[in-house]
CSV table of C-alpha atoms and ligand atoms in Angstrom, one decimal:
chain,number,residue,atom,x,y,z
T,1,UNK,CA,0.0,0.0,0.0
T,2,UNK,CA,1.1,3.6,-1.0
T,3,UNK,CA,2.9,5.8,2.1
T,4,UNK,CA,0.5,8.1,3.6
T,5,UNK,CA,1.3,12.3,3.3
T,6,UNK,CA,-1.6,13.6,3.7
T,7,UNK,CA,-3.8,13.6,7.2
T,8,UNK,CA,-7.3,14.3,7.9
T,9,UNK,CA,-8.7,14.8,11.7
T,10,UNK,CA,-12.7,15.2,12.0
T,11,UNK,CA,-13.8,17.5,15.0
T,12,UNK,CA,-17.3,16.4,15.3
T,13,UNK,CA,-18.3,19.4,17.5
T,14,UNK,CA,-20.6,22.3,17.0
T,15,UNK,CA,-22.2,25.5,18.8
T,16,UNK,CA,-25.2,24.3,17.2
T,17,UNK,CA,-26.5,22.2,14.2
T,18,UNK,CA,-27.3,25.0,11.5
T,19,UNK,CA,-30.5,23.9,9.4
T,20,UNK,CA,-28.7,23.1,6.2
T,21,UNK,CA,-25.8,20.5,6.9
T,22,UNK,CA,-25.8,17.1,6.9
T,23,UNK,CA,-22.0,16.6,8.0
T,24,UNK,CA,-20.8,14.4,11.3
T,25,UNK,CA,-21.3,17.3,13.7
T,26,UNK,CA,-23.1,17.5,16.7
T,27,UNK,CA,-24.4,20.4,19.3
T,28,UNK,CA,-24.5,20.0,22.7
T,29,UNK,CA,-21.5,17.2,23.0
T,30,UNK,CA,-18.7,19.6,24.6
T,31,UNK,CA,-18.1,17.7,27.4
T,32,UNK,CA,-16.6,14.6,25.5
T,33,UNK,CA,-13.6,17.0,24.1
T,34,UNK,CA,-11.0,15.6,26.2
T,35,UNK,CA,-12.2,12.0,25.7
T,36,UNK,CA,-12.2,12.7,22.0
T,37,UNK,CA,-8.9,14.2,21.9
T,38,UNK,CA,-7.9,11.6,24.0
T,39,UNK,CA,-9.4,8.9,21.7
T,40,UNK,CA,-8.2,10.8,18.5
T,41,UNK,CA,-4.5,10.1,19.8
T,42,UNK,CA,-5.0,6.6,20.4
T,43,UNK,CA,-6.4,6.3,16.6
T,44,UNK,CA,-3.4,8.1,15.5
T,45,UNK,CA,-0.6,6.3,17.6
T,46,UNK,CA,-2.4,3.2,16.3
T,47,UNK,CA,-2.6,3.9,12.3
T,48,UNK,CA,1.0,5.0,13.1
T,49,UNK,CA,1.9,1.0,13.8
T,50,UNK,CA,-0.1,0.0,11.2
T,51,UNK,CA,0.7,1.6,8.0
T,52,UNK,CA,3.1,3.9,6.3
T,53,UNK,CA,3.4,7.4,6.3
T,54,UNK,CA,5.9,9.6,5.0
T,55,UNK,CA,6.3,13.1,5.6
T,56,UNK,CA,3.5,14.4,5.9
T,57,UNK,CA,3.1,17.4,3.0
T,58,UNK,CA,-0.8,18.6,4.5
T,59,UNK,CA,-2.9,18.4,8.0
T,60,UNK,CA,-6.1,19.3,7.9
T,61,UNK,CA,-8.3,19.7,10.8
T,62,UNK,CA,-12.0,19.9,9.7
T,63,UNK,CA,-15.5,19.3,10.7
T,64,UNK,CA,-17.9,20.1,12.7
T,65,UNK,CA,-16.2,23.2,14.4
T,66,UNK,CA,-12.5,22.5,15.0
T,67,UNK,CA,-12.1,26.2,16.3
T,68,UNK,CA,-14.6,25.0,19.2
T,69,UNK,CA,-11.7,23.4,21.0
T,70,UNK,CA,-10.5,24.9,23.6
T,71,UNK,CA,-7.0,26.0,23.5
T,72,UNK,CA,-5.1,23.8,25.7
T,73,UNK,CA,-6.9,20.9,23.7
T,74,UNK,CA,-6.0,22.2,20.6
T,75,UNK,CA,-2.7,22.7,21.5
T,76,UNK,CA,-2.2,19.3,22.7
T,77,UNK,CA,-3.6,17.9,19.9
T,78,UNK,CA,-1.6,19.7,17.6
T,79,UNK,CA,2.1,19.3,19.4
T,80,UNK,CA,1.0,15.3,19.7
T,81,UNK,CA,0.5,15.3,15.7
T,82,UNK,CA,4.2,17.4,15.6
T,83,UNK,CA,5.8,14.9,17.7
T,84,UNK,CA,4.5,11.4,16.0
T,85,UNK,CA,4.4,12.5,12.9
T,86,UNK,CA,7.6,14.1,10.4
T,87,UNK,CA,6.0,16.8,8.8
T,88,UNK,CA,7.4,18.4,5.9
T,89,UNK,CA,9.6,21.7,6.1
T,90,UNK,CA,6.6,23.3,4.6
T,91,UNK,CA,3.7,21.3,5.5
T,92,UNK,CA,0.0,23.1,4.7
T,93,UNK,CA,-2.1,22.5,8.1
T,94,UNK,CA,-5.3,24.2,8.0
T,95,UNK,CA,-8.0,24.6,10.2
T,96,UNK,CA,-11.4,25.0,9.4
T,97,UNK,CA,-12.6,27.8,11.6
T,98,UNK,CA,-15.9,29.3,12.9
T,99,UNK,CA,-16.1,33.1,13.6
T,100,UNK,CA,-17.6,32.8,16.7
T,101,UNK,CA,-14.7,30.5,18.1
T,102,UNK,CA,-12.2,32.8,16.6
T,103,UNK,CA,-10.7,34.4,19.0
T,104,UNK,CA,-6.8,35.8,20.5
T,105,UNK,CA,-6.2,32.8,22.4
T,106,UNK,CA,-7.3,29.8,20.3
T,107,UNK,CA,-5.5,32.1,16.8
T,108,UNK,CA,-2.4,32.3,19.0
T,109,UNK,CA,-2.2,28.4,20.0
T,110,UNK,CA,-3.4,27.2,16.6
T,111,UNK,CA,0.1,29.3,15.2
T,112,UNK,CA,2.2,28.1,18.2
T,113,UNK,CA,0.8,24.1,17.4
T,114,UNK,CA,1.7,24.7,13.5
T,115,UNK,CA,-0.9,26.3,11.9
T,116,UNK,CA,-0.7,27.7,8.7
T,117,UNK,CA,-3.8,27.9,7.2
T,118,UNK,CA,-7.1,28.9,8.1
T,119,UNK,CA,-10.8,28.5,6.8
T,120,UNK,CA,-13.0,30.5,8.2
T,121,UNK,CA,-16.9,29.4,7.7
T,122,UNK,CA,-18.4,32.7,7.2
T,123,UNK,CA,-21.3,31.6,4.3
T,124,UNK,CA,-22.8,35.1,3.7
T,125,UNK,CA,-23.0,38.7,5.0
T,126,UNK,CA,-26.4,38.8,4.2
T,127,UNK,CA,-28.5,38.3,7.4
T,128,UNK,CA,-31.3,37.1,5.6
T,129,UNK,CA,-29.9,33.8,3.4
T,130,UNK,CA,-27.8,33.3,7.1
T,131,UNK,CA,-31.2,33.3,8.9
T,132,UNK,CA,-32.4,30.7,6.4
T,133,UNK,CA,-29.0,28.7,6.8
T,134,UNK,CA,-29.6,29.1,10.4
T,135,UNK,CA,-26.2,30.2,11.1
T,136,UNK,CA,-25.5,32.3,14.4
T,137,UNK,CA,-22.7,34.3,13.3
T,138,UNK,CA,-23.1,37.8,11.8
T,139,UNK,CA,-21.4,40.0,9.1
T,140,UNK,CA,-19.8,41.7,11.9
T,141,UNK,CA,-18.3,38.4,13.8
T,142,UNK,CA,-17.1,37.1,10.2
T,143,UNK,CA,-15.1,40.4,9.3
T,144,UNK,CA,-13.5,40.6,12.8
T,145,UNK,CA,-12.7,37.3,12.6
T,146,UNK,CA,-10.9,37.6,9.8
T,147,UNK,CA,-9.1,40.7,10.4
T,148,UNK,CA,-8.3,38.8,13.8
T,149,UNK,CA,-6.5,36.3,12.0
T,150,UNK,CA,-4.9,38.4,9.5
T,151,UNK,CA,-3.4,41.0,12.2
T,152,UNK,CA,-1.6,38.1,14.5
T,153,UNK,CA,0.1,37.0,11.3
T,154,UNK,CA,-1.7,34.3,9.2
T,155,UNK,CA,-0.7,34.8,6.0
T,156,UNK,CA,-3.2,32.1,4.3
T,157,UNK,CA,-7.0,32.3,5.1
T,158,UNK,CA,-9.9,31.1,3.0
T,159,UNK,CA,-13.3,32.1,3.4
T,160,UNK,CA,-16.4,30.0,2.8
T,161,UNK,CA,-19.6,31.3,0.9
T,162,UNK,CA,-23.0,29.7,0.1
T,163,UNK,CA,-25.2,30.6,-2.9
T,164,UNK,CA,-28.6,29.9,-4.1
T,165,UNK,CA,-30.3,30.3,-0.8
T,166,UNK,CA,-33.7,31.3,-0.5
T,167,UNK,CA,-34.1,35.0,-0.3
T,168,UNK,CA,-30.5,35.9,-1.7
T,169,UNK,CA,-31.0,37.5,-4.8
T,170,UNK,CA,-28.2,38.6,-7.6
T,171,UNK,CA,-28.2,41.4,-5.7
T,172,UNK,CA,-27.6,40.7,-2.1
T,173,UNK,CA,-25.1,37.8,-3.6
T,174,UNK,CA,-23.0,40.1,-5.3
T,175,UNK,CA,-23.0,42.5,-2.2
T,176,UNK,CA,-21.3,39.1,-0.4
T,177,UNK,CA,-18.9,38.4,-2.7
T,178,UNK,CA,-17.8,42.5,-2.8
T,179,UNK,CA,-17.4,42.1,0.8
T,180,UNK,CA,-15.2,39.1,0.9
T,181,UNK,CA,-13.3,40.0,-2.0
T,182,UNK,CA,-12.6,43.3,0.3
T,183,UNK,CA,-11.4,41.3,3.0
T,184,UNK,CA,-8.7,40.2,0.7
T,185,UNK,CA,-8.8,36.7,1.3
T,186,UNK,CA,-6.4,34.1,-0.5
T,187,UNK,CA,-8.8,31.8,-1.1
T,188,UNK,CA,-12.4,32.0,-1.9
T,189,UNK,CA,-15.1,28.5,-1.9
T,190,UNK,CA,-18.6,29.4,-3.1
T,191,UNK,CA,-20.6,26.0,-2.0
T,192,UNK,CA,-24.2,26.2,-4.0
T,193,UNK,CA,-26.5,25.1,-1.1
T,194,UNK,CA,-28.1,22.1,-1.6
T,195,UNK,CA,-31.1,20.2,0.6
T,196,UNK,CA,-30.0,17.1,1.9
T,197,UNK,CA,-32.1,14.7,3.1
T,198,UNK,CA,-32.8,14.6,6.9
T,199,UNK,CA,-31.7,18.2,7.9
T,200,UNK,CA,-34.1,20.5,9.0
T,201,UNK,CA,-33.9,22.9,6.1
T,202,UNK,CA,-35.0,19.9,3.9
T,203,UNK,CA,-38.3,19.2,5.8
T,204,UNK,CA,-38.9,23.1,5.8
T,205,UNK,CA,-38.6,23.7,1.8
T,206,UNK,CA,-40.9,20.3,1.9
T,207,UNK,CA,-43.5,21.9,4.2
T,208,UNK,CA,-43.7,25.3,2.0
T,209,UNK,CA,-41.6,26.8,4.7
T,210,UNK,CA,-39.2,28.1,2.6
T,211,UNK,CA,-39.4,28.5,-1.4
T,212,UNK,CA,-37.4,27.1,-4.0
T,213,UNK,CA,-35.0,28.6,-5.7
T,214,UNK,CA,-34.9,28.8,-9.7
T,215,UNK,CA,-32.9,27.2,-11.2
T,216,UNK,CA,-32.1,30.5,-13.6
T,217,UNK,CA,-31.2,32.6,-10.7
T,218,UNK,CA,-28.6,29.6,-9.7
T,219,UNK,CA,-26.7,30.0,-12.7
T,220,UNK,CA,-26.7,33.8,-12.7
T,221,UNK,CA,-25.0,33.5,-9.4
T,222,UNK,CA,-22.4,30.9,-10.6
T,223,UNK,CA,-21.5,32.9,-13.4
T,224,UNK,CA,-21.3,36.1,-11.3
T,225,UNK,CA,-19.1,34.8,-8.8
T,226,UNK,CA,-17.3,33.8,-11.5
T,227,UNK,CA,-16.9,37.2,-13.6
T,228,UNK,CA,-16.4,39.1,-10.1
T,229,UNK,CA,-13.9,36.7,-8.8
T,230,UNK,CA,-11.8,36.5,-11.8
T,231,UNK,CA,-12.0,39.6,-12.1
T,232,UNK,CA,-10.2,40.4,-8.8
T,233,UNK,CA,-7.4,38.0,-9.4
T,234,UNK,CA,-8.8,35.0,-7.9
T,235,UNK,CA,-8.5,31.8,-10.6
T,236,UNK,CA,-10.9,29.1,-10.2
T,237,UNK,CA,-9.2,26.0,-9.9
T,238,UNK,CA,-12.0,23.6,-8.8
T,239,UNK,CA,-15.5,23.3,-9.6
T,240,UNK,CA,-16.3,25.2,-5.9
T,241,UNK,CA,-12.8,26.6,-5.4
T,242,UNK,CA,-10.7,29.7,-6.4
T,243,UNK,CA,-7.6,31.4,-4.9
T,244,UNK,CA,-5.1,33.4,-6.0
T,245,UNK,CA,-2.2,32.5,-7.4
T,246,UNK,CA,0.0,29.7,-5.2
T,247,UNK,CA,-2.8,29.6,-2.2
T,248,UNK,CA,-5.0,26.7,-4.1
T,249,UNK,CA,-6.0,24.1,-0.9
T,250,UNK,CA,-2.9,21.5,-1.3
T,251,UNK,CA,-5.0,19.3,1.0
T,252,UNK,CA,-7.8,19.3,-1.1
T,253,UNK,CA,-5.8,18.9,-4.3
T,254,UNK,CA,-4.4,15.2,-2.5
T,255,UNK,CA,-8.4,14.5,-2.9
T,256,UNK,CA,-8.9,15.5,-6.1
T,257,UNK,CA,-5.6,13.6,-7.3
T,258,UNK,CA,-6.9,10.8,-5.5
T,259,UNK,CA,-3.6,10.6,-2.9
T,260,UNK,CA,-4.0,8.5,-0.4
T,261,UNK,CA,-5.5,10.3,2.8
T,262,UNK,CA,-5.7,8.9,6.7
T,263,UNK,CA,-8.8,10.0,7.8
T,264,UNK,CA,-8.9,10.0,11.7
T,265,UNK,CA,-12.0,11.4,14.4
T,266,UNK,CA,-15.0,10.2,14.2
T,267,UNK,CA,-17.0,9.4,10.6
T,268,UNK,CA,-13.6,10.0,8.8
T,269,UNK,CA,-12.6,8.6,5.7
T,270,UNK,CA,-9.2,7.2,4.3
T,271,UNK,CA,-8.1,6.4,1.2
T,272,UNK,CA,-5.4,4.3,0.0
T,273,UNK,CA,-4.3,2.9,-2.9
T,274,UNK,CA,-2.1,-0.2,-4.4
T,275,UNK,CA,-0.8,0.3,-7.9
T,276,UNK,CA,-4.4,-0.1,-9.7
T,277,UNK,CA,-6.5,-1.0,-6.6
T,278,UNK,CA,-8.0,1.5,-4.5
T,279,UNK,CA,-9.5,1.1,-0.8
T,280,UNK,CA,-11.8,2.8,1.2
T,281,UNK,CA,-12.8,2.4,4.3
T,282,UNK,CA,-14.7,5.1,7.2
T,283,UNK,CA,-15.0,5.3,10.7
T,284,UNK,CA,-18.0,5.0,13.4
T,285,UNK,CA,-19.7,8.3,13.0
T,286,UNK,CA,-21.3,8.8,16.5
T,287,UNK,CA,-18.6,10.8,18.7
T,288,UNK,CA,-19.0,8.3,21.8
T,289,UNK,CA,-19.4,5.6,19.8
T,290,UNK,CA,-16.0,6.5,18.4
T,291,UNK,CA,-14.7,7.3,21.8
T,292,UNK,CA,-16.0,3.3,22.7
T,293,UNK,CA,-14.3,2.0,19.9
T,294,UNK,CA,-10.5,3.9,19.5
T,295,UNK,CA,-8.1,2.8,18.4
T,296,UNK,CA,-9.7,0.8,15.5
T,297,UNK,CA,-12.9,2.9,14.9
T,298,UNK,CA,-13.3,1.5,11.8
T,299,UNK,CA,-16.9,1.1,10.5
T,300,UNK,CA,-16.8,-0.6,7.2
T,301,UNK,CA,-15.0,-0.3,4.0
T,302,UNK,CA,-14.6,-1.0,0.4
T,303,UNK,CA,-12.1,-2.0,-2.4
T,304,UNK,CA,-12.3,-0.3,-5.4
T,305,UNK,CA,-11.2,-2.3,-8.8
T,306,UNK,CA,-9.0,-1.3,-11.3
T,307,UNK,CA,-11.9,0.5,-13.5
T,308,UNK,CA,-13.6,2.0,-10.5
T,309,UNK,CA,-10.7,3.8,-8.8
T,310,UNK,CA,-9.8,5.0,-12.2
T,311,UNK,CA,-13.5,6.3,-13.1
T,312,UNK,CA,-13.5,8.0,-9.7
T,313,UNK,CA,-9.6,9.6,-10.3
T,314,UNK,CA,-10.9,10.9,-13.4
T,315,UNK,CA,-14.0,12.3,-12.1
T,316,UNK,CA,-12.1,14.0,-9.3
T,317,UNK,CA,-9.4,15.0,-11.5
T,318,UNK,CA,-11.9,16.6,-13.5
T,319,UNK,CA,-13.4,18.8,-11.2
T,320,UNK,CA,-9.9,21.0,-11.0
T,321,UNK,CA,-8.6,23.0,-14.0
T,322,UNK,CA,-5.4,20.3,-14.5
T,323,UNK,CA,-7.6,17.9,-14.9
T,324,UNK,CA,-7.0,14.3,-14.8
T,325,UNK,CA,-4.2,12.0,-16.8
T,326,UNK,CA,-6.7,9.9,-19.3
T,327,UNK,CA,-6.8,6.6,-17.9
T,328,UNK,CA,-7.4,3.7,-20.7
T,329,UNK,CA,-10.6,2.0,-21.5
T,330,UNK,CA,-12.5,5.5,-21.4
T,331,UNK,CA,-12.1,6.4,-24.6
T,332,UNK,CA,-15.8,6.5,-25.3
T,333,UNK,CA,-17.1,8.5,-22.2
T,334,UNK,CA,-14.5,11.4,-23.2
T,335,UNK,CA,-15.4,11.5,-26.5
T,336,UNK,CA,-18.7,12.3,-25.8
T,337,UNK,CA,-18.0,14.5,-22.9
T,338,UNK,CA,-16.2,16.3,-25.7
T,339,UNK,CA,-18.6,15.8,-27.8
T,340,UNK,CA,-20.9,18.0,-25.4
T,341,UNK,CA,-18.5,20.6,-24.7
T,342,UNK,CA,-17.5,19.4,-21.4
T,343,UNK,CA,-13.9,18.7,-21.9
T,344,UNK,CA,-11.3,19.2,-24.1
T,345,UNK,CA,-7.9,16.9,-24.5
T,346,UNK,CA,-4.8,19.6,-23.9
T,347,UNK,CA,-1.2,18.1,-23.9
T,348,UNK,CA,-1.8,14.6,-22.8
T,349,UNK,CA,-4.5,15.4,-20.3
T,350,UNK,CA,-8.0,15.9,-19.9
T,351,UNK,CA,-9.4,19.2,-18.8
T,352,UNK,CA,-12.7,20.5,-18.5
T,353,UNK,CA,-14.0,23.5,-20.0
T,354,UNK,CA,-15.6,26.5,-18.0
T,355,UNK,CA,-19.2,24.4,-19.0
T,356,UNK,CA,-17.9,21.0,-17.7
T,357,UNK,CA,-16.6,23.2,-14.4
T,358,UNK,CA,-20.3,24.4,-14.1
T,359,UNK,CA,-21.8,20.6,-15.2
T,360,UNK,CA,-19.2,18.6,-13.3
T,361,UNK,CA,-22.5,16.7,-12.0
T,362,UNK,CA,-22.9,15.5,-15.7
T,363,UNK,CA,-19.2,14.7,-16.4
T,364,UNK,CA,-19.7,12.4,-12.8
T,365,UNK,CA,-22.5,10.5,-14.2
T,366,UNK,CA,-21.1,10.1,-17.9
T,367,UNK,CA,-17.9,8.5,-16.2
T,368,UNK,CA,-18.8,6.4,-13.1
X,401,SF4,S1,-21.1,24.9,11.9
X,401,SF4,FE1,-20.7,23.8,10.0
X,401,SF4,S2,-20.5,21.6,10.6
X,401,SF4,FE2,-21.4,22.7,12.3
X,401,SF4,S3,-23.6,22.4,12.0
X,401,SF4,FE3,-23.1,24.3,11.1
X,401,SF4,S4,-22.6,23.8,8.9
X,401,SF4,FE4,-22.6,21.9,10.1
């Protein structure tokens, strides 16, 4: 099996469970931090026995709300990855960050424990489409936030963005994007907000709670973001993603190149791979459970064949703007992806164009 350089760590804990998401996060479960840390260690010290890893070249800390540690816990956690694992010279180790846990103390032992790069989950400045999202932050928490970060001295921050919300109109989504493109950020996602099944939001819009939102108005945001973003230097380099110029999510990219990942905490994923076969496998998703159950958490798995793990590396690889190395035996699926404007061969490779970026969802059923 290939050497491990890239690690993922799941903080399943939230404030609150905002209305829209479906992700392994939880409210009301603080008082299990020091268990899960605790736990997260074990699973770490254990995959450490078990498999290969090299330097590691990313860290990211995700969830949930990994700014809802406290400190101290953070800190621990953090030194306890430094010391077990070798990290690269220039290792990317981001932390996905909530504006309302951002504050002097946690910024200042996230940079002391390594951390380099920060994602702050701000979503909107529109009080309105957050209201629908249910998120209790504010404009005003999201820029100080940010400009928290920026004055102690991280140089990398990302900021997170939803479109086609109910209520948001061109209008009020161009007003957001003006006022994180004024932030400066280095790195910009724009998630289009979609109801998933079993969160709250979904059983709303099904009870006439909350309207729909055309499908016109979707695409008018897409391509704005895209015409305001470009515009301001930022290049889009994934279907959801754009940065400027050397601040692209290296993390992310180990996903979309389909490297393999340890995925520790609870619910997370790992991937690995073995020449032409792939594996899979996740975690138990539950937070105690997971507590129960480290150091093998393991849930279940799979192993991915030859043609599957290469269907998925080209769908993943085709969501970014290098996109993917043309695997054999899919011959026919690119031509017709071509065929439909949707990709174009460029030295070699296969790359989508601006209307495959904005279909990927088509290019994902044409090739798994
Ligand atoms: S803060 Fe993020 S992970 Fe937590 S409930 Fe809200 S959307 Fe989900």
């Amino acid at each position: 099996m290939d050497s491990f350089r890239h690690l993922y760590l799941h903080i399943p804990f939230c404030r609150h469970k905002c209305g829209y998401c479906d992700f392994n996060a939880y409210a009301g479960m603080d008082r299990l931090m020091p268990d899960y840390v605790d736990a997260l260690e074990r699973e770490l010290a254990y995959a450490r026995e078990r498999f290969q890893f090299q330097q590691l070249e990313t860290v990211y800390l995700g969830g949930g709300t990994p700014s809802l540690l406290p400190a101290e816990l953070a800190s621990r956690l953090l030194s306890f990855i430094r010391t077990n694992f070798n990290l690269a010279p220039d290792v990317e180790v981001t932390l996905e960050a909530n504006p309302a846990s951002t504050d002097e103390t946690r910024i200042a032992a996230w940079m002391e424990g390594g951390v380099n790069r920060l994602s702050l989950g701000v979503q909107g400045f529109d009080q309105r489409a957050l209201a629908v999202l249910e998120r209790r932050t504010d404009a005003a928490q999201a820029t100080h936030a940010f400009r928290l970060a920026r004055s102690m001295g991280l140089a990398n921050v990302s900021i997170d963005l939803i479109y086609a919300v109910p209520y948001q109109t061109l209008d009020t989504w161009l007003e957001t994007l003006r006022r994180a493109i004024a932030l400066d950020p280095d790195h910009i996602s724009t998630y289009c907000l979609s109801f998933e099944e079993g969160t709250l939001l979904h059983r709303r819009r099904a009870a006439g709670k909350v309207p729909e939102v055309e499908t016109d108005l979707q695409w008018d945001q897409l391509d704005a973001a895209t015409s305001i973003l470009e515009a301001a230097g930022y290049r889009r380099y994934e279907v959801s993603n754009w940065s400027r110029p050397g601040f692209e999510s290296r993390h992310n990219h180990a996903y979309w190149r389909c490297r393999p990942v340890y995925g520790a905490g609870a619910g997370a994923h790992s991937y690995a791979r073995d020449g032409s076969t792939a594996w899979r496998w996740w975690n138990v998703a539950r937070p105690r459970e997971y507590i129960a159950a480290s150091p093998s958490p393991r849930a279940d798995g799979e192993e991915l064949d030859a043609r599957k793990a290469n269907a998925e590396s080209l769908m993943l690889g085709l969501r970014t703007a290098e996109g993917a190395a043309i695997p054999a035996g899919f011959d026919d699926e690119i031509a017709s992806l071509q065929k439909a404007g949707l990709v174009e061969r460029l030295n070699g490779r296969v790359v989508p164009t601006r209307r495959g970026m904005d279909l990927h969802n088509q290019i994902a059923l044409a090739v798994l």
